[in-house]
């Protein structure tokens, strides 16, 4: 019995000693702060040093206020748990309690209520929300560590020297009497007292090592830097990580040893960065409804005589839906359209620029130095009526705009809208898209000509390159007499119904009659689309319509105009002095024009004076160098007659060829100034004086200081070594049904070319209209705007495959045309040099 009592006494003494030691540690860590900001900075230092994080458990309402007056009704204190005795009385203003972020879960009831509500919704009909089962459903570990901060008002004028109960009672009564009489006469000092808990108070979770470093929350300064980068336009995770690394090393820890990369506080994870990106983007939106947000943004863009027409898609009272329409054009775009858009304009649509299934149309012109977007519009659907309505808006904004030619790809919607709105203009087809459509059609096995495309494509290309009507008729007969034409009915139906009726749009002889500029493709628009997607919208995957248009208005278009100004200024004699050997008429010209004519002048030096024969009235005959028995006919033109030459170089570039340059060299009175005025004064051949009048200080305020032009090129992967078999792809049934529907639609499209009954065509149109409306009702929408479907990638299935080195891409893999085919056959061909007889060595002199 005596032994048990002795053991209990020792245990009790040990507990008392431990409690005293813990209290001593707390008292040693007791600190006093004059302001709340000083305390918060000290708390941040403690969190950073101990790899912990404290959150607010409880806070009194008056805590943190500095204009609190002493009150006679409040109790006078001399000592508290976190406020040691120093002989000065004080009143308690308020307290704030912090706890470890892995402490007790204080939202258990709310979570249980939320889960019960979700379970109830899951039992209802037609509910397809994804349900997740969280294996680790909370980070709370019931850690007891807490920090209490007390805000006190001290009265140093009533300090006592003797710590006795009677003295404290006497001074407390005197202090209350003075406060009751006039509180403003009492000297008050505001202080914040706290006791920081040691690391040993943290339980159930580690506070050292990589586990603790990965668990700690992000530093507020790092989070603010991510928000700053997001507002500046950063969207790529790699770019933000690189900027954060420099920020931590160069600013937070300048001249010090930086923290390890495992510390999540300073090096957040990709998920943390994405969450901040999402919160920041949602915070800058004016409304959750994207169309309302765009309507609020539109007035901010109406600066410097900018034109905007915006009509949101809304459901009317009568059940009809007004379609979305957004048109945008700045003052500089209207000026460039008036300057360069009277001869040729290019129209093209690009898709998948935002999460809505709406096309974005670019109206472009070829300027003297580059291609430029002079107007853009977004329609809810790609129909002739919608495109025509947008073109009417641009026609109202530009009354003097009357182009003679338009160039598009083979889009019946765009062709129909342009011909209805601009009846006096010719609509031409792009050579590149025509060639690409031919190659893709011939390569499909269902058409039965994949084995004979080497014989079919040259025949088609010869028809497109016909320079006279006689050549066109002859080459068309050659195609119809070919074996591939006679043996394949699909070839005859495809070419006769789709391409031959539109021959005036793609055969060179029909479209070169009055064309003043050599534009045969709309690749300039395609380049604008690629630049937009891969340089400006990179990182804006599934962005909203307002975000995409914000990038266009504030970044893409200003950079385009800056590039136009920069090239005009750089090509002028004010920027750099021209070479003395440069002819005077080529100075202050666009670089492409100057380089072309200079190369032809070099070639023309081989001509002699008797090779040029004058025929009068600006007409000359110049002997051909490749065929000396033939001559090329040159006409300098008149006021309304275009200059011309019968060589292929002129037909391709519409710029002075070597035959013109031979006349320049040997007939001095006939030079550049003798060319027809309507050709010589073409703005494509001169620099823009409006740009040359600007100084370096006069720049576009909305432009950026840097110009980037990065284009993403997909790489074809060819496995050179055996690898594991690809995982079997599980095709859902809806994918098969979707392909069957698309196949039926293509077959219906092909058969409509053979229909002749007008009554049946009208009935079929009504039926197809009803089907189209029904399909629109079943497609996913967001606030009456259709959403774009993006198939998910097979990341999990492909993760187990071995990583293979990607071979170097063939530079002509995805090119089309004769030159591309020749290069695919002859580029880097392996040759066997064994057995080749070595020639005599002529390097040494005898």
JSON list of N, CA and C in Angstrom, two decimals, residues 342-380:
[
{"chain": "A", "resi": 342, "resn": "UNK", "atom": "N", "xyz": [-10.44, 47.36, -102.12]},
{"chain": "A", "resi": 342, "resn": "UNK", "atom": "CA", "xyz": [-11.26, 47.64, -103.30]},
{"chain": "A", "resi": 342, "resn": "UNK", "atom": "C", "xyz": [-11.03, 46.62, -104.41]},
{"chain": "A", "resi": 343, "resn": "UNK", "atom": "N", "xyz": [-9.90, 45.91, -104.37]},
{"chain": "A", "resi": 343, "resn": "UNK", "atom": "CA", "xyz": [-9.59, 44.95, -105.42]},
{"chain": "A", "resi": 343, "resn": "UNK", "atom": "C", "xyz": [-9.89, 43.51, -104.98]},
{"chain": "A", "resi": 344, "resn": "UNK", "atom": "N", "xyz": [-9.34, 43.09, -103.84]},
{"chain": "A", "resi": 344, "resn": "UNK", "atom": "CA", "xyz": [-9.51, 41.71, -103.39]},
{"chain": "A", "resi": 344, "resn": "UNK", "atom": "C", "xyz": [-9.66, 41.68, -101.88]},
{"chain": "A", "resi": 345, "resn": "UNK", "atom": "N", "xyz": [-10.69, 40.96, -101.41]},
{"chain": "A", "resi": 345, "resn": "UNK", "atom": "CA", "xyz": [-10.91, 40.73, -99.99]},
{"chain": "A", "resi": 345, "resn": "UNK", "atom": "C", "xyz": [-11.01, 39.23, -99.76]},
{"chain": "A", "resi": 346, "resn": "UNK", "atom": "N", "xyz": [-10.61, 38.80, -98.60]},
{"chain": "A", "resi": 346, "resn": "UNK", "atom": "CA", "xyz": [-10.60, 37.39, -98.27]},
{"chain": "A", "resi": 346, "resn": "UNK", "atom": "C", "xyz": [-11.50, 37.16, -97.07]},
{"chain": "A", "resi": 347, "resn": "UNK", "atom": "N", "xyz": [-12.30, 36.11, -97.13]},
{"chain": "A", "resi": 347, "resn": "UNK", "atom": "CA", "xyz": [-13.23, 35.77, -96.06]},
{"chain": "A", "resi": 347, "resn": "UNK", "atom": "C", "xyz": [-13.04, 34.31, -95.69]},
{"chain": "A", "resi": 348, "resn": "UNK", "atom": "N", "xyz": [-12.89, 34.05, -94.41]},
{"chain": "A", "resi": 348, "resn": "UNK", "atom": "CA", "xyz": [-12.71, 32.68, -93.96]},
{"chain": "A", "resi": 348, "resn": "UNK", "atom": "C", "xyz": [-13.20, 32.57, -92.53]},
{"chain": "A", "resi": 349, "resn": "UNK", "atom": "N", "xyz": [-13.65, 31.37, -92.17]},
{"chain": "A", "resi": 349, "resn": "UNK", "atom": "CA", "xyz": [-14.16, 31.10, -90.82]},
{"chain": "A", "resi": 349, "resn": "UNK", "atom": "C", "xyz": [-13.21, 30.15, -90.10]},
{"chain": "A", "resi": 350, "resn": "UNK", "atom": "N", "xyz": [-13.08, 30.34, -88.80]},
{"chain": "A", "resi": 350, "resn": "UNK", "atom": "CA", "xyz": [-12.30, 29.44, -87.96]},
{"chain": "A", "resi": 350, "resn": "UNK", "atom": "C", "xyz": [-13.19, 28.96, -86.83]},
{"chain": "A", "resi": 351, "resn": "UNK", "atom": "N", "xyz": [-12.88, 27.77, -86.33]},
{"chain": "A", "resi": 351, "resn": "UNK", "atom": "CA", "xyz": [-13.76, 27.11, -85.37]},
{"chain": "A", "resi": 351, "resn": "UNK", "atom": "C", "xyz": [-12.96, 26.71, -84.13]},
{"chain": "A", "resi": 352, "resn": "UNK", "atom": "N", "xyz": [-13.67, 26.29, -83.10]},
{"chain": "A", "resi": 352, "resn": "UNK", "atom": "CA", "xyz": [-13.09, 25.83, -81.83]},
{"chain": "A", "resi": 352, "resn": "UNK", "atom": "C", "xyz": [-12.17, 26.89, -81.19]},
{"chain": "A", "resi": 353, "resn": "UNK", "atom": "N", "xyz": [-12.62, 28.10, -81.23]},
{"chain": "A", "resi": 353, "resn": "UNK", "atom": "CA", "xyz": [-11.88, 29.17, -80.56]},
{"chain": "A", "resi": 353, "resn": "UNK", "atom": "C", "xyz": [-12.40, 29.43, -79.15]},
{"chain": "A", "resi": 354, "resn": "UNK", "atom": "N", "xyz": [-13.58, 28.88, -78.81]},
{"chain": "A", "resi": 354, "resn": "UNK", "atom": "CA", "xyz": [-14.13, 28.99, -77.46]},
{"chain": "A", "resi": 354, "resn": "UNK", "atom": "C", "xyz": [-14.98, 27.76, -77.22]},
{"chain": "A", "resi": 355, "resn": "UNK", "atom": "N", "xyz": [-15.60, 27.70, -76.06]},
{"chain": "A", "resi": 355, "resn": "UNK", "atom": "CA", "xyz": [-16.35, 26.49, -75.72]},
{"chain": "A", "resi": 355, "resn": "UNK", "atom": "C", "xyz": [-17.72, 26.43, -76.41]},
{"chain": "A", "resi": 356, "resn": "UNK", "atom": "N", "xyz": [-18.12, 27.50, -77.06]},
{"chain": "A", "resi": 356, "resn": "UNK", "atom": "CA", "xyz": [-19.38, 27.49, -77.80]},
{"chain": "A", "resi": 356, "resn": "UNK", "atom": "C", "xyz": [-19.14, 27.10, -79.25]},
{"chain": "A", "resi": 357, "resn": "UNK", "atom": "N", "xyz": [-20.10, 26.44, -79.82]},
{"chain": "A", "resi": 357, "resn": "UNK", "atom": "CA", "xyz": [-20.00, 26.01, -81.21]},
{"chain": "A", "resi": 357, "resn": "UNK", "atom": "C", "xyz": [-20.48, 27.12, -82.13]},
{"chain": "A", "resi": 358, "resn": "UNK", "atom": "N", "xyz": [-19.72, 28.20, -82.15]},
{"chain": "A", "resi": 358, "resn": "UNK", "atom": "CA", "xyz": [-20.04, 29.35, -83.01]},
{"chain": "A", "resi": 358, "resn": "UNK", "atom": "C", "xyz": [-18.82, 29.65, -83.87]},
{"chain": "A", "resi": 359, "resn": "UNK", "atom": "N", "xyz": [-19.02, 29.96, -85.16]},
{"chain": "A", "resi": 359, "resn": "UNK", "atom": "CA", "xyz": [-17.88, 30.27, -86.03]},
{"chain": "A", "resi": 359, "resn": "UNK", "atom": "C", "xyz": [-17.41, 31.71, -85.86]},
{"chain": "A", "resi": 360, "resn": "UNK", "atom": "N", "xyz": [-16.12, 31.89, -86.00]},
{"chain": "A", "resi": 360, "resn": "UNK", "atom": "CA", "xyz": [-15.50, 33.22, -85.99]},
{"chain": "A", "resi": 360, "resn": "UNK", "atom": "C", "xyz": [-15.02, 33.52, -87.39]},
{"chain": "A", "resi": 361, "resn": "UNK", "atom": "N", "xyz": [-15.52, 34.61, -87.99]},
{"chain": "A", "resi": 361, "resn": "UNK", "atom": "CA", "xyz": [-15.18, 34.99, -89.37]},
{"chain": "A", "resi": 361, "resn": "UNK", "atom": "C", "xyz": [-14.18, 36.14, -89.35]},
{"chain": "A", "resi": 362, "resn": "UNK", "atom": "N", "xyz": [-13.16, 35.99, -90.20]},
{"chain": "A", "resi": 362, "resn": "UNK", "atom": "CA", "xyz": [-12.18, 37.05, -90.40]},
{"chain": "A", "resi": 362, "resn": "UNK", "atom": "C", "xyz": [-12.35, 37.61, -91.81]},
{"chain": "A", "resi": 363, "resn": "UNK", "atom": "N", "xyz": [-12.47, 38.92, -91.90]},
{"chain": "A", "resi": 363, "resn": "UNK", "atom": "CA", "xyz": [-12.46, 39.63, -93.18]},
{"chain": "A", "resi": 363, "resn": "UNK", "atom": "C", "xyz": [-11.06, 40.24, -93.32]},
{"chain": "A", "resi": 364, "resn": "UNK", "atom": "N", "xyz": [-10.29, 39.76, -94.28]},
{"chain": "A", "resi": 364, "resn": "UNK", "atom": "CA", "xyz": [-8.88, 40.14, -94.41]},
{"chain": "A", "resi": 364, "resn": "UNK", "atom": "C", "xyz": [-8.61, 40.78, -95.76]},
{"chain": "A", "resi": 365, "resn": "UNK", "atom": "N", "xyz": [-7.52, 41.54, -95.81]},
{"chain": "A", "resi": 365, "resn": "UNK", "atom": "CA", "xyz": [-7.00, 42.10, -97.05]},
{"chain": "A", "resi": 365, "resn": "UNK", "atom": "C", "xyz": [-5.49, 41.88, -97.05]},
{"chain": "A", "resi": 366, "resn": "UNK", "atom": "N", "xyz": [-4.96, 41.86, -98.26]},
{"chain": "A", "resi": 366, "resn": "UNK", "atom": "CA", "xyz": [-3.51, 41.83, -98.40]},
{"chain": "A", "resi": 366, "resn": "UNK", "atom": "C", "xyz": [-3.01, 43.25, -98.47]},
{"chain": "A", "resi": 367, "resn": "UNK", "atom": "N", "xyz": [-2.23, 43.66, -97.48]},
{"chain": "A", "resi": 367, "resn": "UNK", "atom": "CA", "xyz": [-1.67, 45.01, -97.47]},
{"chain": "A", "resi": 367, "resn": "UNK", "atom": "C", "xyz": [-0.34, 45.00, -98.23]},
{"chain": "A", "resi": 368, "resn": "UNK", "atom": "N", "xyz": [0.33, 46.12, -98.19]},
{"chain": "A", "resi": 368, "resn": "UNK", "atom": "CA", "xyz": [1.61, 46.22, -98.90]},
{"chain": "A", "resi": 368, "resn": "UNK", "atom": "C", "xyz": [2.73, 45.44, -98.23]},
{"chain": "A", "resi": 369, "resn": "UNK", "atom": "N", "xyz": [2.56, 45.08, -96.96]},
{"chain": "A", "resi": 369, "resn": "UNK", "atom": "CA", "xyz": [3.63, 44.39, -96.24]},
{"chain": "A", "resi": 369, "resn": "UNK", "atom": "C", "xyz": [3.19, 43.07, -95.62]},
{"chain": "A", "resi": 370, "resn": "UNK", "atom": "N", "xyz": [1.91, 42.85, -95.41]},
{"chain": "A", "resi": 370, "resn": "UNK", "atom": "CA", "xyz": [1.44, 41.62, -94.76]},
{"chain": "A", "resi": 370, "resn": "UNK", "atom": "C", "xyz": [-0.07, 41.52, -94.97]},
{"chain": "A", "resi": 371, "resn": "UNK", "atom": "N", "xyz": [-0.63, 40.43, -94.46]},
{"chain": "A", "resi": 371, "resn": "UNK", "atom": "CA", "xyz": [-2.08, 40.29, -94.43]},
{"chain": "A", "resi": 371, "resn": "UNK", "atom": "C", "xyz": [-2.60, 40.86, -93.12]},
{"chain": "A", "resi": 372, "resn": "UNK", "atom": "N", "xyz": [-3.77, 41.49, -93.17]},
{"chain": "A", "resi": 372, "resn": "UNK", "atom": "CA", "xyz": [-4.32, 42.14, -91.98]},
{"chain": "A", "resi": 372, "resn": "UNK", "atom": "C", "xyz": [-5.81, 41.85, -91.89]},
{"chain": "A", "resi": 373, "resn": "UNK", "atom": "N", "xyz": [-6.27, 41.65, -90.67]},
{"chain": "A", "resi": 373, "resn": "UNK", "atom": "CA", "xyz": [-7.70, 41.46, -90.41]},
{"chain": "A", "resi": 373, "resn": "UNK", "atom": "C", "xyz": [-8.34, 42.85, -90.33]},
{"chain": "A", "resi": 374, "resn": "UNK", "atom": "N", "xyz": [-9.29, 43.12, -91.21]},
{"chain": "A", "resi": 374, "resn": "UNK", "atom": "CA", "xyz": [-9.95, 44.42, -91.26]},
{"chain": "A", "resi": 374, "resn": "UNK", "atom": "C", "xyz": [-11.39, 44.35, -90.77]},
{"chain": "A", "resi": 375, "resn": "UNK", "atom": "N", "xyz": [-11.77, 43.24, -90.20]},
{"chain": "A", "resi": 375, "resn": "UNK", "atom": "CA", "xyz": [-13.12, 43.09, -89.66]},
{"chain": "A", "resi": 375, "resn": "UNK", "atom": "C", "xyz": [-13.32, 41.68, -89.17]},
{"chain": "A", "resi": 376, "resn": "UNK", "atom": "N", "xyz": [-14.09, 41.53, -88.12]},
{"chain": "A", "resi": 376, "resn": "UNK", "atom": "CA", "xyz": [-14.40, 40.20, -87.61]},
{"chain": "A", "resi": 376, "resn": "UNK", "atom": "C", "xyz": [-15.85, 40.18, -87.16]},
{"chain": "A", "resi": 377, "resn": "UNK", "atom": "N", "xyz": [-16.46, 39.01, -87.28]},
{"chain": "A", "resi": 377, "resn": "UNK", "atom": "CA", "xyz": [-17.83, 38.85, -86.81]},
{"chain": "A", "resi": 377, "resn": "UNK", "atom": "C", "xyz": [-18.06, 37.41, -86.38]},
{"chain": "A", "resi": 378, "resn": "UNK", "atom": "N", "xyz": [-18.97, 37.26, -85.43]},
{"chain": "A", "resi": 378, "resn": "UNK", "atom": "CA", "xyz": [-19.35, 35.96, -84.88]},
{"chain": "A", "resi": 378, "resn": "UNK", "atom": "C", "xyz": [-20.84, 35.79, -85.09]},
{"chain": "A", "resi": 379, "resn": "UNK", "atom": "N", "xyz": [-21.23, 34.68, -85.67]},
{"chain": "A", "resi": 379, "resn": "UNK", "atom": "CA", "xyz": [-22.64, 34.36, -85.87]},
{"chain": "A", "resi": 379, "resn": "UNK", "atom": "C", "xyz": [-22.97, 33.09, -85.09]},
{"chain": "A", "resi": 380, "resn": "UNK", "atom": "N", "xyz": [-24.24, 32.93, -84.80]},
{"chain": "A", "resi": 380, "resn": "UNK", "atom": "CA", "xyz": [-24.64, 31.76, -84.03]},
{"chain": "A", "resi": 380, "resn": "UNK", "atom": "C", "xyz": [-24.56, 30.48, -84.85]}
]
